[in-house]
Coordinates of C-alpha atoms and ligand atoms in Angstrom, one line a residue:
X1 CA -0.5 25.2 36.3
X2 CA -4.0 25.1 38.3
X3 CA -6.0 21.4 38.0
X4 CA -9.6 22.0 38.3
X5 CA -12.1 19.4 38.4
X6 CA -15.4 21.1 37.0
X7 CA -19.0 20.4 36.8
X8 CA -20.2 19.7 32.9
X9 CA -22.1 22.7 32.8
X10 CA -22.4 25.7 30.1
X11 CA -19.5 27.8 31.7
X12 CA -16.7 24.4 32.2
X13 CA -17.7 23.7 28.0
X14 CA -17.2 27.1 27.1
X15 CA -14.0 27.1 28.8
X16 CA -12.9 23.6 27.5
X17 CA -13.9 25.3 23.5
X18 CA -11.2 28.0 24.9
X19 CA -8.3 25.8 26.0
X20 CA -8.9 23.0 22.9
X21 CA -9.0 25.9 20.8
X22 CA -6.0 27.1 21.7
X23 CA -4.0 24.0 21.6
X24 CA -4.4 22.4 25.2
X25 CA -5.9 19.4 26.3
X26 CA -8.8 18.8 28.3
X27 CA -9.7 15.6 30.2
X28 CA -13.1 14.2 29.6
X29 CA -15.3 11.5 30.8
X30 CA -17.1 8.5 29.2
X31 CA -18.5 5.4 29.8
X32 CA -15.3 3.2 29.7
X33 CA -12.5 5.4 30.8
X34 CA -12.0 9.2 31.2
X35 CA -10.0 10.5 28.3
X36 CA -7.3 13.4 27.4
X37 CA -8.8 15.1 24.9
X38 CA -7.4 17.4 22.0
X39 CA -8.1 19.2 18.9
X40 CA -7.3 16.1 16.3
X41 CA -6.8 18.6 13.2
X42 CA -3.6 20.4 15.7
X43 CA -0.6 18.3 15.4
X44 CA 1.3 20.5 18.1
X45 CA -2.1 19.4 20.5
X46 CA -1.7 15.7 19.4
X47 CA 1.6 15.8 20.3
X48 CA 1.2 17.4 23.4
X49 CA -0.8 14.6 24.8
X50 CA 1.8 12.0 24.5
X51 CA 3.9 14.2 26.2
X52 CA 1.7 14.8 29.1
X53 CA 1.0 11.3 29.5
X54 CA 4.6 9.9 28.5
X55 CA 3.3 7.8 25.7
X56 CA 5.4 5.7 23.4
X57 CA 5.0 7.8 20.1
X58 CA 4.5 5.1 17.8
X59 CA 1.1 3.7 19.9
X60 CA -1.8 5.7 18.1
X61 CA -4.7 7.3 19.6
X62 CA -8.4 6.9 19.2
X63 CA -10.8 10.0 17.8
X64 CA -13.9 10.9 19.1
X65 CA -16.6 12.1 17.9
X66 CA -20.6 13.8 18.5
X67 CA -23.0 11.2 17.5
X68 CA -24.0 13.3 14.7
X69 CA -20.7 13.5 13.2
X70 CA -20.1 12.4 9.7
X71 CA -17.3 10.1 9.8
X72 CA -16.9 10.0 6.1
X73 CA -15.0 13.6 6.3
X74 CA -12.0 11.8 8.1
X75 CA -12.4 8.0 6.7
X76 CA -12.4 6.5 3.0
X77 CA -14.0 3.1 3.4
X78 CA -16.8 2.3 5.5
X79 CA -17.8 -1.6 4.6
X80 CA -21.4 -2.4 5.2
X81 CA -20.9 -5.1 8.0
X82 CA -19.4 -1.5 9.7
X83 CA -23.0 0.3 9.0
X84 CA -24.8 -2.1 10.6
X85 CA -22.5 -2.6 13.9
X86 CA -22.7 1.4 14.4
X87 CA -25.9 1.4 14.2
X88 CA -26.3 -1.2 16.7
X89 CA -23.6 -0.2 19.2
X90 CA -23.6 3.5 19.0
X91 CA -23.1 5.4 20.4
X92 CA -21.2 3.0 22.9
X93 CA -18.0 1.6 23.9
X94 CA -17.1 0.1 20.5
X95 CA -13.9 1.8 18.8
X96 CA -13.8 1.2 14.7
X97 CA -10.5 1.1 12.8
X98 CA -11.3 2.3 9.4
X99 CA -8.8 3.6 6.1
X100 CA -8.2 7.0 7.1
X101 CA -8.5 10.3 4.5
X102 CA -5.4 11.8 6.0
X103 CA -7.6 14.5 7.0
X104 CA -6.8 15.0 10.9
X105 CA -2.4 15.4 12.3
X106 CA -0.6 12.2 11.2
X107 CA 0.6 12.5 14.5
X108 CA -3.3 11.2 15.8
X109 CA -1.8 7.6 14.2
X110 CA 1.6 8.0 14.5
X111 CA 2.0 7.8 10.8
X112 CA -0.3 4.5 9.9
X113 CA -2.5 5.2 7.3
X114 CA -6.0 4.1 9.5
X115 CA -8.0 5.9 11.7
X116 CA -9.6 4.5 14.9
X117 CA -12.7 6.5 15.5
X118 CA -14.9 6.3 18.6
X119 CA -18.4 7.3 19.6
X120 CA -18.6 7.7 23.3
X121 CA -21.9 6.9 25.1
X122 CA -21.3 9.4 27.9
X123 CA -23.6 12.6 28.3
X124 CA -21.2 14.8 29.0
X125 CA -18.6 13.6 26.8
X126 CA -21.3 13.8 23.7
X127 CA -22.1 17.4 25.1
X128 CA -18.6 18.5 25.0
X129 CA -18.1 16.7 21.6
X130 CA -21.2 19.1 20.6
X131 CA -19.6 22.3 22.2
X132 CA -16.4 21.9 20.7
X133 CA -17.6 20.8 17.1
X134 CA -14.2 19.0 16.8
X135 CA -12.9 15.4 16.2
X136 CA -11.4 14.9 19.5
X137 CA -8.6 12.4 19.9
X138 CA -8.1 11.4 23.2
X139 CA -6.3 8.2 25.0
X140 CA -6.7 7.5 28.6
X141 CA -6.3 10.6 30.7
X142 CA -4.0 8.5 32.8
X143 CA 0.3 8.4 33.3
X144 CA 1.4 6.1 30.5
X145 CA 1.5 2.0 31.8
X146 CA -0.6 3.1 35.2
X147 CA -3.8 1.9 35.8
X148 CA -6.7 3.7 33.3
X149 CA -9.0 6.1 35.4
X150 CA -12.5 6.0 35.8
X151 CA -13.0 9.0 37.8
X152 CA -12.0 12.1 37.9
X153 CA -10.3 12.3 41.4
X154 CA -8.1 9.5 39.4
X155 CA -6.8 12.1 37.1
X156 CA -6.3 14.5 39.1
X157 CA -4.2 11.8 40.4
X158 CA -2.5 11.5 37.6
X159 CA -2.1 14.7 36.0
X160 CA -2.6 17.5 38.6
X161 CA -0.1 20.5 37.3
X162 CA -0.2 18.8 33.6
X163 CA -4.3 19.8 32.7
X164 CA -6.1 22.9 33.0
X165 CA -9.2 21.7 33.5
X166 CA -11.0 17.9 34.2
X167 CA -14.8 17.6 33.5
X168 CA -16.6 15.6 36.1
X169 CA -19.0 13.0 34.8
X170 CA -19.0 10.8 37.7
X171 CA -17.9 7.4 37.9
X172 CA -17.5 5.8 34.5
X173 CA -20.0 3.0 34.5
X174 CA -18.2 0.3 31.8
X175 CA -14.9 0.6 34.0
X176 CA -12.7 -0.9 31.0
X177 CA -11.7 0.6 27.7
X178 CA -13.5 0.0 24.6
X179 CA -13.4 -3.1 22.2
X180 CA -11.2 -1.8 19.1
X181 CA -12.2 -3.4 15.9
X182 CA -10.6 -3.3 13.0
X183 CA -12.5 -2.7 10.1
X184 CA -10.6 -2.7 7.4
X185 CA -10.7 -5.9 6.1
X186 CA -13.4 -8.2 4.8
X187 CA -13.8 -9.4 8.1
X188 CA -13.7 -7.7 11.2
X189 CA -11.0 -8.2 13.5
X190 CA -11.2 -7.2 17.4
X191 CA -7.8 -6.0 18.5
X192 CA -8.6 -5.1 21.6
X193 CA -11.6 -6.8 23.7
X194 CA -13.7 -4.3 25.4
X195 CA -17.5 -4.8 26.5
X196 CA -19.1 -5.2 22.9
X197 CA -18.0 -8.8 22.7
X198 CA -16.8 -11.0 19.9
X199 CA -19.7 -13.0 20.5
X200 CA -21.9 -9.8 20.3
X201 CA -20.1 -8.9 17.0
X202 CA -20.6 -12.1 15.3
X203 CA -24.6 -12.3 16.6
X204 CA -25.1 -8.8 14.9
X205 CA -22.7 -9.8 11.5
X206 CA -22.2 -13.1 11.5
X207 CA -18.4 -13.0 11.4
X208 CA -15.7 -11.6 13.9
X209 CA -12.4 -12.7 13.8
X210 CA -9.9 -12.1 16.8
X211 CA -5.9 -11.0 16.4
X212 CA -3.4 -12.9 18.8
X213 CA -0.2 -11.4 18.5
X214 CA 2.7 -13.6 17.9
X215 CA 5.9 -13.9 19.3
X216 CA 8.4 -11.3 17.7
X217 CA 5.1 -9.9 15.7
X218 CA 4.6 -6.7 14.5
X219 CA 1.6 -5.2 16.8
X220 CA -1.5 -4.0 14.4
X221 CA -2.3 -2.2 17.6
X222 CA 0.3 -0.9 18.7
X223 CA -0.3 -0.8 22.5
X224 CA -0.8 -4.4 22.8
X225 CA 2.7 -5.1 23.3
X226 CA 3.7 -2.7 26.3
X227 CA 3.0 -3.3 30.1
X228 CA -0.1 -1.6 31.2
X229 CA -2.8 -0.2 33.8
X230 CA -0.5 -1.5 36.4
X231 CA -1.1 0.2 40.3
X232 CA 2.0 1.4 41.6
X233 CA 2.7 -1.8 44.1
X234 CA 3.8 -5.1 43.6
X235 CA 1.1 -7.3 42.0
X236 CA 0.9 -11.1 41.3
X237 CA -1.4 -12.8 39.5
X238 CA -3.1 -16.4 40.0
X239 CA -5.2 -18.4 38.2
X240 CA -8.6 -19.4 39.8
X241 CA -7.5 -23.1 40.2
X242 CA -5.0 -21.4 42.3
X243 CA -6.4 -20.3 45.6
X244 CA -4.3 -22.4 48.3
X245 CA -1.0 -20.7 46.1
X246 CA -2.4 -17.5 46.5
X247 CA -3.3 -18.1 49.6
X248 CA 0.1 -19.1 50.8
X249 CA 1.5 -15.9 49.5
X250 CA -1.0 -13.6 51.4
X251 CA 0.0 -15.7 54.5
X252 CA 4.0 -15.1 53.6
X253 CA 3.8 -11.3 53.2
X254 CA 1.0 -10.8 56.3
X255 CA 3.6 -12.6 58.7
X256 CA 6.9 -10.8 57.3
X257 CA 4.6 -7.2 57.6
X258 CA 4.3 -6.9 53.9
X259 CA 1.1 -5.3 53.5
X260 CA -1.1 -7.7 51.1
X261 CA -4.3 -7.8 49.7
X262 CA -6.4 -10.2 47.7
X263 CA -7.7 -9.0 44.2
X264 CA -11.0 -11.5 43.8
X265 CA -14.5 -11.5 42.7
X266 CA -17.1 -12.4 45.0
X267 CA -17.2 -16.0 45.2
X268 CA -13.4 -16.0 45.0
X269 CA -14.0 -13.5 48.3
X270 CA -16.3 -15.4 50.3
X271 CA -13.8 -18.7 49.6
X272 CA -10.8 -17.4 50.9
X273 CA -12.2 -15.1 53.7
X274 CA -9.0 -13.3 54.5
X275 CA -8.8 -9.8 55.8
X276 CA -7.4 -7.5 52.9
X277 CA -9.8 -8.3 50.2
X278 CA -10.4 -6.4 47.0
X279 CA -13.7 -7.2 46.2
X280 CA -14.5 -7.2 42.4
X281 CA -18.4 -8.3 42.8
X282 CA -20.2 -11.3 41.4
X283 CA -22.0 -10.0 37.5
X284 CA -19.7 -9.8 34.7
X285 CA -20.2 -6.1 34.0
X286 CA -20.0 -5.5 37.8
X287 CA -16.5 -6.7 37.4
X288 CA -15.6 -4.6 34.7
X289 CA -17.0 -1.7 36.6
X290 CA -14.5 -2.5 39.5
X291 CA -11.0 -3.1 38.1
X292 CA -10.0 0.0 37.8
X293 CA -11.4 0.8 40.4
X294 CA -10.2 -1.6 42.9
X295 CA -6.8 -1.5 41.4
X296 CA -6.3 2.4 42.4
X297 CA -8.1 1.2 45.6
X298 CA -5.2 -1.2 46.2
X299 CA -2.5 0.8 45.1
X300 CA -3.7 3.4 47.9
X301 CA -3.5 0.5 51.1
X302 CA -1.6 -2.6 49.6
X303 CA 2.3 -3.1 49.3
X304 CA 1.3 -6.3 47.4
X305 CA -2.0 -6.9 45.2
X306 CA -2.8 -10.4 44.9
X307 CA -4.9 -10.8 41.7
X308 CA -7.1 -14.1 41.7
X309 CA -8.2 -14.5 38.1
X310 CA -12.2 -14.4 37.9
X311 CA -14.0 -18.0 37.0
X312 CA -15.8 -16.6 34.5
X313 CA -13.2 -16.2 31.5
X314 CA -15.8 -15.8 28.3
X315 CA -17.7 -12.8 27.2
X316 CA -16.6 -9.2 29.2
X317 CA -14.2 -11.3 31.0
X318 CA -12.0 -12.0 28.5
X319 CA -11.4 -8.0 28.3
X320 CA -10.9 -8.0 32.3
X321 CA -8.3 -10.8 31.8
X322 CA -6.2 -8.9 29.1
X323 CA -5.9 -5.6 31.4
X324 CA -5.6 -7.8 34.9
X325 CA -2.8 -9.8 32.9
X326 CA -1.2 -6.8 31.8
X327 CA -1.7 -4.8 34.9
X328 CA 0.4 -7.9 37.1
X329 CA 3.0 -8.2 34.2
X330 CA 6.8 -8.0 35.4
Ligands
TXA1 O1 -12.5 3.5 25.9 C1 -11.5 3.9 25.3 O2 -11.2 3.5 24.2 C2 -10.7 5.1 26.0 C3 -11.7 6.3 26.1 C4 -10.9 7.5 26.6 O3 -12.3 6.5 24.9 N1 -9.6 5.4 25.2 C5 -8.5 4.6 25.2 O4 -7.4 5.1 24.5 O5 -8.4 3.5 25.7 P1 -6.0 4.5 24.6 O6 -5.1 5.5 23.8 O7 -5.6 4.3 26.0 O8 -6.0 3.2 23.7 C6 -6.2 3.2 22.3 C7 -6.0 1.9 21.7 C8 -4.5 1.5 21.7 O9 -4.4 0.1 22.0 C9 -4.1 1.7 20.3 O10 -3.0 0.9 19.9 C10 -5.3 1.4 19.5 O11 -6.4 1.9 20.3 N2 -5.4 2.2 18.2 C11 -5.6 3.5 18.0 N3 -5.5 3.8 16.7 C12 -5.3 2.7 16.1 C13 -5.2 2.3 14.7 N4 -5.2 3.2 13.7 N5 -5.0 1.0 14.4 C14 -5.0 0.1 15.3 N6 -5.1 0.3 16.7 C15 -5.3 1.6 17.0
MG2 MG1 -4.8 3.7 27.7

């Protein structure tokens, strides 16, 4: 099969109707991550992505849908504290977990009776949501446990020969995935942080709660427990108290010829002044923006990626910490 990266214009939607249609998948930008998009409604399509990507079955994928969708036809229970964060956040890169009607493939939640439904900031992703007319469910368009892509040259990367055709949106701007909430319960609980914060949460609602999974737990989101958006290199991860350690490390590999590179934000950069620096940037969001991108960066010139946790550990960062920790995981 052909991989072709196309322009979002009328003649790439019309053929991205065609192919979602007919049961393929089509990978999409947005504003956290580009996605690997297929008809939610077509179990055989559902299927298909997890395939493609070589995704555990039982870790369930998000849907997505045009602003104007009514997300009442695939969800029972939307609590008001809900209402009020949709209307502030979307769309935007806020995912809600909600009781789901059984309406789209049990195959979309791999059998758990919620839905996690997403409204995706992106231009072109809303204009292909429009086109298509479809709930969409799409993970990261990305090789399962590599590093999420947040441009289209990544998943070509990833899935030349696998896709027929990759919309180009550009460089997604909010660089991680999005914060999923549950919102099931009384309270809502985020399961994974993204760039709509706790703190954010609880300004708008007054109450957030956070899930911490447990030793020997069962995962209420299923992909927190597996290795993740790891470059294809050795990695190692350090604390920010932990410069001279890293340090000592980049000086180890450079003499034995190991190719190494430090993984840093700015000030982290201008402290250590090595050579091989990754350079994550200064502003929280700017961060965000980078990982990804600096990660598939490394992974391109580096033999080992040394990760220097960022100071700043609140707000966004804590989102950059989960996917840097996972990413250097062993
Ligand atoms: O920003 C994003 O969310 C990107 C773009 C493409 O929209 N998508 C994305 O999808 O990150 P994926 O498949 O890589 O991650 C989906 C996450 C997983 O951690 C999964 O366990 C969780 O959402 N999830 C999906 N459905 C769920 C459900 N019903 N209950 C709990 N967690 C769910
Ligand atoms: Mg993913």
């Amino acid at each position: 099969m052909q991989t072709s990266i196309l322009p979002i214009d009328e003649n790439s939607l019309k053929i991205s109707k065609q192919l979602i249609l007919s049961g393929k998948a089509v990978a999409i930008p947005t504003e956290t991550v580009y996605g690997l998009g297929a008809n939610a409604f077509d179990t055989r399509a559902v299927e298909r992505i997890f395939e493609i990507k070589g995704r555990p079955n039982d870790n369930p994928l998000i849907v997505h849908v045009h602003r104007d969708y009514d997300i009442q036809e695939l969800v029972s229970f939307v609590p008001e504290y809900a209402k009020i964060l949709a209307e502030k956040f979307l769309p935007g890169p806020l995912t809600m977990v909600y009781k789901s009607k059984g309406k789209v493939s049990p195959a979309v939640s791999c059998g758990l009776d919620t839905l996690a439904i997403r409204v995706p900031a992106h231009e072109g992703a809303q204009k292909f949501l429009k086109y298509v007319n479809l709930p969409i469910a799409a993970p990261s368009a990305n090789i399962s446990k590599h590093v999420s892509p947040v441009t289209a040259e990544h998943v070509f990367a990833d899935l030349n020969g696998k896709v027929d055709v990759i919309l180009d949106g550009g460089k997604s701007v909010g660089g991680i995935e999005s914060t999923v909430l549950d919102c099931t319960g009384e309270i809502p609980v985020v399961l994974r942080s993204g760039l709509i914060t706790r703190e954010l949460i609880e300004e708008t609602i007054g109450r957030c709660d956070e899930y911490v999974l447990k030793d020997g737990e069962k995962a209420r989101s299923p992909g927190m427990k597996y290795k993740h958006y790891s470059p294809n290199c050795s990695t190692e991860l350090f604390d920010c108290n932990e410069i001279e350690k890293a340090l000592e490390l980049y000086a180890n590999c450079i003499s034995v010829g190991i190719k190494a590179y430090i993984l840093c934000d700015d000030e982290t950069a201008r402290a250590v002044r090595v050579k091989n620096v990754l350079n994550l940037g200064s502003d929280e969001n700017e961060i965000a923006s980078n990982l990804y991108l600096k990660l598939r960066e490394g992974e391109e010139v580096a033999q080992m990626i040394i990760a220097v946790s960022p100071r700043k550990q609140s707000g966004i960062m804590k989102g950059v910490m989960n996917r840097l920790t996972k990413a250097c995981k062993k």
